[in-house]
Amino acid sequence: MLNLSSNPLFWPNQGNFNMDKNKSNIFIGGGIATKTEFSQAVPFDILGFLLSAEFTKRQIPGSKVFLLIADQHAWLANNFDREKCQKTADNLHQTILTIIKKFQLQDWQVFLASQVFPNALPQSYEELEKRDVTHFFNQHNCGLKIGWSASMAENQHKTDESHFDQQLNIPIQSIFTKPGVTSNPKKPFESPYICTNPATRITVDKSSISKWRVNPAVKNHLNRITMLFEQLIETFPNKTPLEVKVKKIISKIIC
């Protein structure tokens, strides 16, 4: 049985998870756009999302993480420019690969949806996501999916992953992290892997090493991410300020 309580990014009280030894791998997916906007940068929040999958993997002997970047979904479901989709996806892809390398994460495999499904035809985002999860359940024995949710209330947002997971017709289990947090009071939450306005987020690039403008909600969320980082990757000296921790983690990735 999985113990989720020591990961501060998981929503509490998600129930008990007993893994099928024949479906012990983990699926995690990341997109490049909302329904109307491209992601403009890779948010720092993605670290918490990826490390939540790593946290879970370490509790399941012999398990692997299979990560899918949903690049083609933006042009197949929402008619985005394909060339810009590929450019945005490449930035996300390279950042994820760098994080895996710099953090020395073992037993991770990363895929682009356009490479896994090269002949895919336009259809709804929901149908594409069901296709993705079903493929990794059947072909890679992924019995557990790490997703994110803006809330664990019954009336879920239609943009988070819990909405899509309710439509799956396979016996895959799902664990949800908290969403990314922004400094925009009109849009306080966003996907942990999409950033539509870099001015409202700490991002994985040089610009965030020089800036530090965060409100209490963002600060609390960044603190949860650094707590998980220290639990899994490496610790900082006692009393290291949060700003220093975040900037050192970013530097570890981009330098």
mmCIF file of C-alpha atoms in Angstrom:
data_model
loop_
_atom_site.group_PDB
_atom_site.id
_atom_site.type_symbol
_atom_site.label_atom_id
_atom_site.label_comp_id
_atom_site.label_asym_id
_atom_site.label_seq_id
_atom_site.Cartn_x
_atom_site.Cartn_y
_atom_site.Cartn_z
ATOM 1 C CA MET A 1 0.000 0.000 0.000
ATOM 2 C CA LEU A 2 1.330 3.419 -0.939
ATOM 3 C CA ASN A 3 2.032 6.017 1.745
ATOM 4 C CA LEU A 4 1.293 9.442 0.268
ATOM 5 C CA SER A 5 1.277 11.480 3.467
ATOM 6 C CA SER A 6 4.903 12.651 3.364
ATOM 7 C CA ASN A 7 4.479 14.322 -0.042
ATOM 8 C CA PRO A 8 3.158 17.846 0.669
ATOM 9 C CA LEU A 9 2.022 18.242 -2.946
ATOM 10 C CA PHE A 10 -0.484 15.392 -2.958
ATOM 11 C CA TRP A 11 -4.044 16.211 -1.989
ATOM 12 C CA PRO A 12 -4.819 14.486 1.339
ATOM 13 C CA ASN A 13 -7.313 11.671 1.878
ATOM 14 C CA GLN A 14 -7.163 10.150 -1.602
ATOM 15 C CA GLY A 15 -7.823 6.646 -0.349
ATOM 16 C CA ASN A 16 -5.742 3.484 -0.386
ATOM 17 C CA PHE A 17 -3.690 2.369 -3.360
ATOM 18 C CA ASN A 18 -2.758 -1.282 -3.753
ATOM 19 C CA MET A 19 -0.696 -1.926 -6.860
ATOM 20 C CA ASP A 20 -1.192 -4.847 -9.231
ATOM 21 C CA LYS A 21 2.273 -6.365 -9.650
ATOM 22 C CA ASN A 22 1.554 -6.767 -13.373
ATOM 23 C CA LYS A 23 0.618 -3.079 -13.720
ATOM 24 C CA SER A 24 3.235 -1.493 -11.489
ATOM 25 C CA ASN A 25 4.458 1.305 -13.770
ATOM 26 C CA ILE A 26 3.454 4.955 -13.548
ATOM 27 C CA PHE A 27 2.037 7.196 -16.274
ATOM 28 C CA ILE A 28 2.401 10.957 -16.226
ATOM 29 C CA GLY A 29 1.527 13.432 -18.969
ATOM 30 C CA GLY A 30 2.231 17.073 -19.723
ATOM 31 C CA GLY A 31 0.715 19.475 -22.231
ATOM 32 C CA ILE A 32 1.950 22.570 -24.053
ATOM 33 C CA ALA A 33 -1.145 24.772 -24.162
ATOM 34 C CA THR A 34 -4.526 25.546 -22.680
ATOM 35 C CA LYS A 35 -7.550 25.504 -24.973
ATOM 36 C CA THR A 36 -6.747 29.047 -26.095
ATOM 37 C CA GLU A 37 -3.124 29.874 -25.215
ATOM 38 C CA PHE A 38 0.344 28.437 -25.684
ATOM 39 C CA SER A 39 2.552 27.910 -22.683
ATOM 40 C CA GLN A 40 5.143 30.693 -22.680
ATOM 41 C CA ALA A 41 7.658 29.089 -20.328
ATOM 42 C CA VAL A 42 8.215 26.013 -18.178
ATOM 43 C CA PRO A 43 7.007 26.799 -14.640
ATOM 44 C CA PHE A 44 8.978 25.820 -11.546
ATOM 45 C CA ASP A 45 5.833 23.948 -10.463
ATOM 46 C CA ILE A 46 6.711 21.175 -12.934
ATOM 47 C CA LEU A 47 9.399 20.039 -10.514
ATOM 48 C CA GLY A 48 6.793 19.192 -7.920
ATOM 49 C CA PHE A 49 4.777 17.317 -10.523
ATOM 50 C CA LEU A 50 7.745 15.252 -11.723
ATOM 51 C CA LEU A 51 9.070 14.650 -8.226
ATOM 52 C CA SER A 52 5.638 13.443 -7.126
ATOM 53 C CA ALA A 53 5.939 10.698 -9.744
ATOM 54 C CA GLU A 54 9.465 9.935 -8.529
ATOM 55 C CA PHE A 55 8.212 9.883 -4.917
ATOM 56 C CA THR A 56 5.605 7.294 -5.874
ATOM 57 C CA LYS A 57 7.985 5.210 -7.996
ATOM 58 C CA ARG A 58 10.352 4.772 -5.080
ATOM 59 C CA GLN A 59 7.566 3.070 -3.131
ATOM 60 C CA ILE A 60 6.831 0.519 -5.865
ATOM 61 C CA PRO A 61 9.672 -2.000 -6.320
ATOM 62 C CA GLY A 62 10.718 -2.420 -9.945
ATOM 63 C CA SER A 63 8.439 0.302 -11.260
ATOM 64 C CA LYS A 64 9.208 2.810 -14.027
ATOM 65 C CA VAL A 65 7.796 6.198 -14.960
ATOM 66 C CA PHE A 66 6.488 6.738 -18.493
ATOM 67 C CA LEU A 67 6.031 10.420 -19.316
ATOM 68 C CA LEU A 68 4.121 11.581 -22.393
ATOM 69 C CA ILE A 69 4.336 15.120 -23.761
ATOM 70 C CA ALA A 70 0.995 15.895 -25.389
ATOM 71 C CA ASP A 71 2.386 17.914 -28.282
ATOM 72 C CA GLN A 72 -0.053 16.948 -31.049
ATOM 73 C CA HIS A 73 -3.125 17.539 -28.894
ATOM 74 C CA ALA A 74 -2.872 21.305 -29.373
ATOM 75 C CA TRP A 75 -3.014 21.074 -33.165
ATOM 76 C CA LEU A 76 -5.328 18.075 -33.440
ATOM 77 C CA ALA A 77 -7.918 19.164 -30.873
ATOM 78 C CA ASN A 78 -7.570 22.944 -30.748
ATOM 79 C CA ASN A 79 -6.230 23.913 -34.201
ATOM 80 C CA PHE A 80 -3.017 25.501 -32.946
ATOM 81 C CA ASP A 81 -0.177 26.205 -35.379
ATOM 82 C CA ARG A 82 1.748 22.953 -35.695
ATOM 83 C CA GLU A 83 5.185 24.521 -36.067
ATOM 84 C CA LYS A 84 4.736 26.594 -32.913
ATOM 85 C CA CYS A 85 3.403 23.510 -31.112
ATOM 86 C CA GLN A 86 6.559 21.630 -31.990
ATOM 87 C CA LYS A 87 8.771 24.494 -30.816
ATOM 88 C CA THR A 88 6.917 24.763 -27.500
ATOM 89 C CA ALA A 89 6.990 20.987 -27.044
ATOM 90 C CA ASP A 90 10.718 20.865 -27.747
ATOM 91 C CA ASN A 91 11.380 23.392 -24.985
ATOM 92 C CA LEU A 92 9.301 21.368 -22.521
ATOM 93 C CA HIS A 93 10.888 18.110 -23.701
ATOM 94 C CA GLN A 94 14.454 19.352 -23.312
ATOM 95 C CA THR A 95 13.714 20.850 -19.895
ATOM 96 C CA ILE A 96 12.234 17.573 -18.657
ATOM 97 C CA LEU A 97 15.179 15.553 -19.984
ATOM 98 C CA THR A 98 17.577 17.956 -18.280
ATOM 99 C CA ILE A 99 15.722 17.669 -14.969
ATOM 100 C CA ILE A 100 15.828 13.868 -15.191
ATOM 101 C CA LYS A 101 19.569 13.978 -15.906
ATOM 102 C CA LYS A 102 20.536 16.628 -13.345
ATOM 103 C CA PHE A 103 18.407 15.063 -10.608
ATOM 104 C CA GLN A 104 19.706 11.582 -11.558
ATOM 105 C CA LEU A 105 16.223 10.108 -11.771
ATOM 106 C CA GLN A 106 16.351 6.431 -12.703
ATOM 107 C CA ASP A 107 13.910 4.365 -14.775
ATOM 108 C CA TRP A 108 12.200 7.242 -16.573
ATOM 109 C CA GLN A 109 11.156 7.172 -20.227
ATOM 110 C CA VAL A 110 9.902 10.267 -22.059
ATOM 111 C CA PHE A 111 7.786 10.229 -25.225
ATOM 112 C CA LEU A 112 6.217 12.750 -27.593
ATOM 113 C CA ALA A 113 2.639 11.903 -28.541
ATOM 114 C CA SER A 114 3.366 12.778 -32.179
ATOM 115 C CA GLN A 115 6.027 10.061 -32.250
ATOM 116 C CA VAL A 116 3.903 7.447 -30.496
ATOM 117 C CA PHE A 117 0.837 8.198 -32.641
ATOM 118 C CA PRO A 118 2.247 9.566 -35.940
ATOM 119 C CA ASN A 119 -0.952 8.937 -37.912
ATOM 120 C CA ALA A 120 -3.388 10.456 -35.434
ATOM 121 C CA LEU A 121 -6.389 12.330 -36.806
ATOM 122 C CA PRO A 122 -8.139 15.371 -35.288
ATOM 123 C CA GLN A 123 -10.459 14.584 -32.387
ATOM 124 C CA SER A 124 -11.380 16.046 -29.006
ATOM 125 C CA TYR A 125 -8.778 16.545 -26.289
ATOM 126 C CA GLU A 126 -10.704 14.126 -24.085
ATOM 127 C CA GLU A 127 -10.547 11.379 -26.714
ATOM 128 C CA LEU A 128 -6.835 11.964 -27.263
ATOM 129 C CA GLU A 129 -6.129 11.731 -23.554
ATOM 130 C CA LYS A 130 -8.165 8.534 -23.207
ATOM 131 C CA ARG A 131 -6.165 7.127 -26.135
ATOM 132 C CA ASP A 132 -2.898 8.057 -24.416
ATOM 133 C CA VAL A 133 -3.689 6.534 -21.042
ATOM 134 C CA THR A 134 -5.155 3.382 -22.583
ATOM 135 C CA HIS A 135 -2.018 2.909 -24.698
ATOM 136 C CA PHE A 136 0.333 3.172 -21.729
ATOM 137 C CA PHE A 137 -1.920 0.962 -19.610
ATOM 138 C CA ASN A 138 -1.921 -1.764 -22.263
ATOM 139 C CA GLN A 139 1.551 -1.428 -23.797
ATOM 140 C CA HIS A 140 3.674 -0.338 -20.831
ATOM 141 C CA ASN A 141 1.769 -1.813 -17.860
ATOM 142 C CA CYS A 142 1.013 1.563 -16.294
ATOM 143 C CA GLY A 143 -1.493 0.869 -13.542
ATOM 144 C CA LEU A 144 -1.102 4.229 -11.829
ATOM 145 C CA LYS A 145 -1.464 7.745 -13.203
ATOM 146 C CA ILE A 146 -0.118 10.864 -11.526
ATOM 147 C CA GLY A 147 -2.266 13.867 -12.434
ATOM 148 C CA TRP A 148 -3.160 17.249 -11.002
ATOM 149 C CA SER A 149 -6.387 18.772 -9.809
ATOM 150 C CA ALA A 150 -7.365 22.307 -8.857
ATOM 151 C CA SER A 151 -9.590 20.888 -6.127
ATOM 152 C CA MET A 152 -10.716 17.545 -4.781
ATOM 153 C CA ALA A 153 -14.312 18.793 -4.551
ATOM 154 C CA GLU A 154 -17.013 17.031 -6.546
ATOM 155 C CA ASN A 155 -17.514 19.900 -8.999
ATOM 156 C CA GLN A 156 -14.154 19.569 -10.693
ATOM 157 C CA HIS A 157 -12.748 22.153 -13.061
ATOM 158 C CA LYS A 158 -13.024 20.974 -16.643
ATOM 159 C CA THR A 159 -9.414 21.918 -17.325
ATOM 160 C CA ASP A 160 -7.719 19.660 -14.805
ATOM 161 C CA GLU A 161 -6.851 15.999 -15.150
ATOM 162 C CA SER A 162 -9.418 14.664 -12.722
ATOM 163 C CA HIS A 163 -12.102 15.723 -15.217
ATOM 164 C CA PHE A 164 -10.506 13.559 -17.916
ATOM 165 C CA ASP A 165 -9.830 10.631 -15.601
ATOM 166 C CA GLN A 166 -13.519 10.301 -14.809
ATOM 167 C CA GLN A 167 -14.061 9.309 -18.455
ATOM 168 C CA LEU A 168 -11.540 6.463 -18.574
ATOM 169 C CA ASN A 169 -12.842 2.942 -19.113
ATOM 170 C CA ILE A 170 -9.781 1.095 -17.824
ATOM 171 C CA PRO A 171 -8.916 0.078 -14.243
ATOM 172 C CA ILE A 172 -6.053 2.552 -13.831
ATOM 173 C CA GLN A 173 -5.673 4.277 -10.460
ATOM 174 C CA SER A 174 -5.057 8.029 -10.228
ATOM 175 C CA ILE A 175 -3.282 10.152 -7.646
ATOM 176 C CA PHE A 176 -3.631 13.929 -7.837
ATOM 177 C CA THR A 177 -1.196 16.679 -6.945
ATOM 178 C CA LYS A 178 -2.175 20.226 -6.181
ATOM 179 C CA PRO A 179 -2.138 22.660 -9.142
ATOM 180 C CA GLY A 180 0.492 25.197 -10.050
ATOM 181 C CA VAL A 181 0.048 28.511 -8.238
ATOM 182 C CA THR A 182 0.244 31.976 -9.816
ATOM 183 C CA SER A 183 0.506 35.490 -8.401
ATOM 184 C CA ASN A 184 -2.515 36.600 -10.447
ATOM 185 C CA PRO A 185 -5.528 36.871 -8.088
ATOM 186 C CA LYS A 186 -7.885 36.544 -11.055
ATOM 187 C CA LYS A 187 -6.264 33.234 -12.052
ATOM 188 C CA PRO A 188 -4.653 31.814 -8.906
ATOM 189 C CA PHE A 189 -4.165 28.280 -10.255
ATOM 190 C CA GLU A 190 -2.749 26.845 -13.452
ATOM 191 C CA SER A 191 -1.373 23.563 -14.699
ATOM 192 C CA PRO A 192 1.971 22.644 -13.105
ATOM 193 C CA TYR A 193 3.508 22.240 -16.578
ATOM 194 C CA ILE A 194 1.901 25.185 -18.433
ATOM 195 C CA CYS A 195 2.683 28.863 -17.890
ATOM 196 C CA THR A 196 0.640 31.326 -19.954
ATOM 197 C CA ASN A 197 2.063 34.411 -18.214
ATOM 198 C CA PRO A 198 5.673 34.185 -16.976
ATOM 199 C CA ALA A 199 5.231 37.433 -15.038
ATOM 200 C CA THR A 200 2.979 35.551 -12.600
ATOM 201 C CA ARG A 201 5.158 32.455 -12.078
ATOM 202 C CA ILE A 202 8.647 31.400 -11.127
ATOM 203 C CA THR A 203 9.954 29.657 -14.243
ATOM 204 C CA VAL A 204 12.808 27.286 -15.057
ATOM 205 C CA ASP A 205 15.067 29.781 -16.812
ATOM 206 C CA LYS A 206 17.598 32.528 -16.147
ATOM 207 C CA SER A 207 14.937 35.209 -15.694
ATOM 208 C CA SER A 208 13.762 33.640 -12.442
ATOM 209 C CA ILE A 209 17.262 33.673 -10.973
ATOM 210 C CA SER A 210 17.228 37.459 -11.000
ATOM 211 C CA LYS A 211 13.602 38.045 -10.002
ATOM 212 C CA TRP A 212 11.770 37.231 -6.788
ATOM 213 C CA ARG A 213 8.268 38.648 -6.651
ATOM 214 C CA VAL A 214 5.999 36.134 -4.972
ATOM 215 C CA ASN A 215 2.851 36.460 -2.912
ATOM 216 C CA PRO A 216 2.167 34.292 0.173
ATOM 217 C CA ALA A 217 0.223 31.647 -1.787
ATOM 218 C CA VAL A 218 3.033 31.216 -4.319
ATOM 219 C CA LYS A 219 5.601 31.211 -1.522
ATOM 220 C CA ASN A 220 3.754 28.429 0.301
ATOM 221 C CA HIS A 221 3.589 26.352 -2.863
ATOM 222 C CA LEU A 222 7.270 26.879 -3.656
ATOM 223 C CA ASN A 223 8.060 25.797 -0.119
ATOM 224 C CA ARG A 224 6.155 22.537 -0.639
ATOM 225 C CA ILE A 225 8.149 21.877 -3.815
ATOM 226 C CA THR A 226 11.489 22.514 -2.113
ATOM 227 C CA MET A 227 10.450 20.243 0.771
ATOM 228 C CA LEU A 228 9.886 17.404 -1.692
ATOM 229 C CA PHE A 229 13.153 18.218 -3.481
ATOM 230 C CA GLU A 230 15.056 17.969 -0.204
ATOM 231 C CA GLN A 231 13.308 14.723 0.652
ATOM 232 C CA LEU A 232 14.224 13.078 -2.662
ATOM 233 C CA ILE A 233 17.226 14.816 -4.244
ATOM 234 C CA GLU A 234 19.436 16.808 -1.881
ATOM 235 C CA THR A 235 19.173 18.908 1.259
ATOM 236 C CA PHE A 236 20.145 22.505 1.977
ATOM 237 C CA PRO A 237 21.859 23.811 5.120
ATOM 238 C CA ASN A 238 19.536 24.717 7.984
ATOM 239 C CA LYS A 239 17.903 28.144 7.753
ATOM 240 C CA THR A 240 18.581 28.484 4.018
ATOM 241 C CA PRO A 241 16.020 31.061 2.790
ATOM 242 C CA LEU A 242 13.348 29.812 0.401
ATOM 243 C CA GLU A 243 14.460 32.246 -2.296
ATOM 244 C CA VAL A 244 17.990 30.841 -2.173
ATOM 245 C CA LYS A 245 16.702 27.268 -2.343
ATOM 246 C CA VAL A 246 14.533 27.966 -5.384
ATOM 247 C CA LYS A 247 17.285 29.805 -7.241
ATOM 248 C CA LYS A 248 19.823 27.075 -6.470
ATOM 249 C CA ILE A 249 17.445 24.423 -7.793
ATOM 250 C CA ILE A 250 16.893 26.412 -10.991
ATOM 251 C CA SER A 251 20.646 26.910 -11.371
ATOM 252 C CA LYS A 252 21.188 23.175 -10.913
ATOM 253 C CA ILE A 253 18.927 22.583 -13.912
ATOM 254 C CA ILE A 254 19.975 25.308 -16.336
ATOM 255 C CA CYS A 255 23.700 25.642 -15.588
#
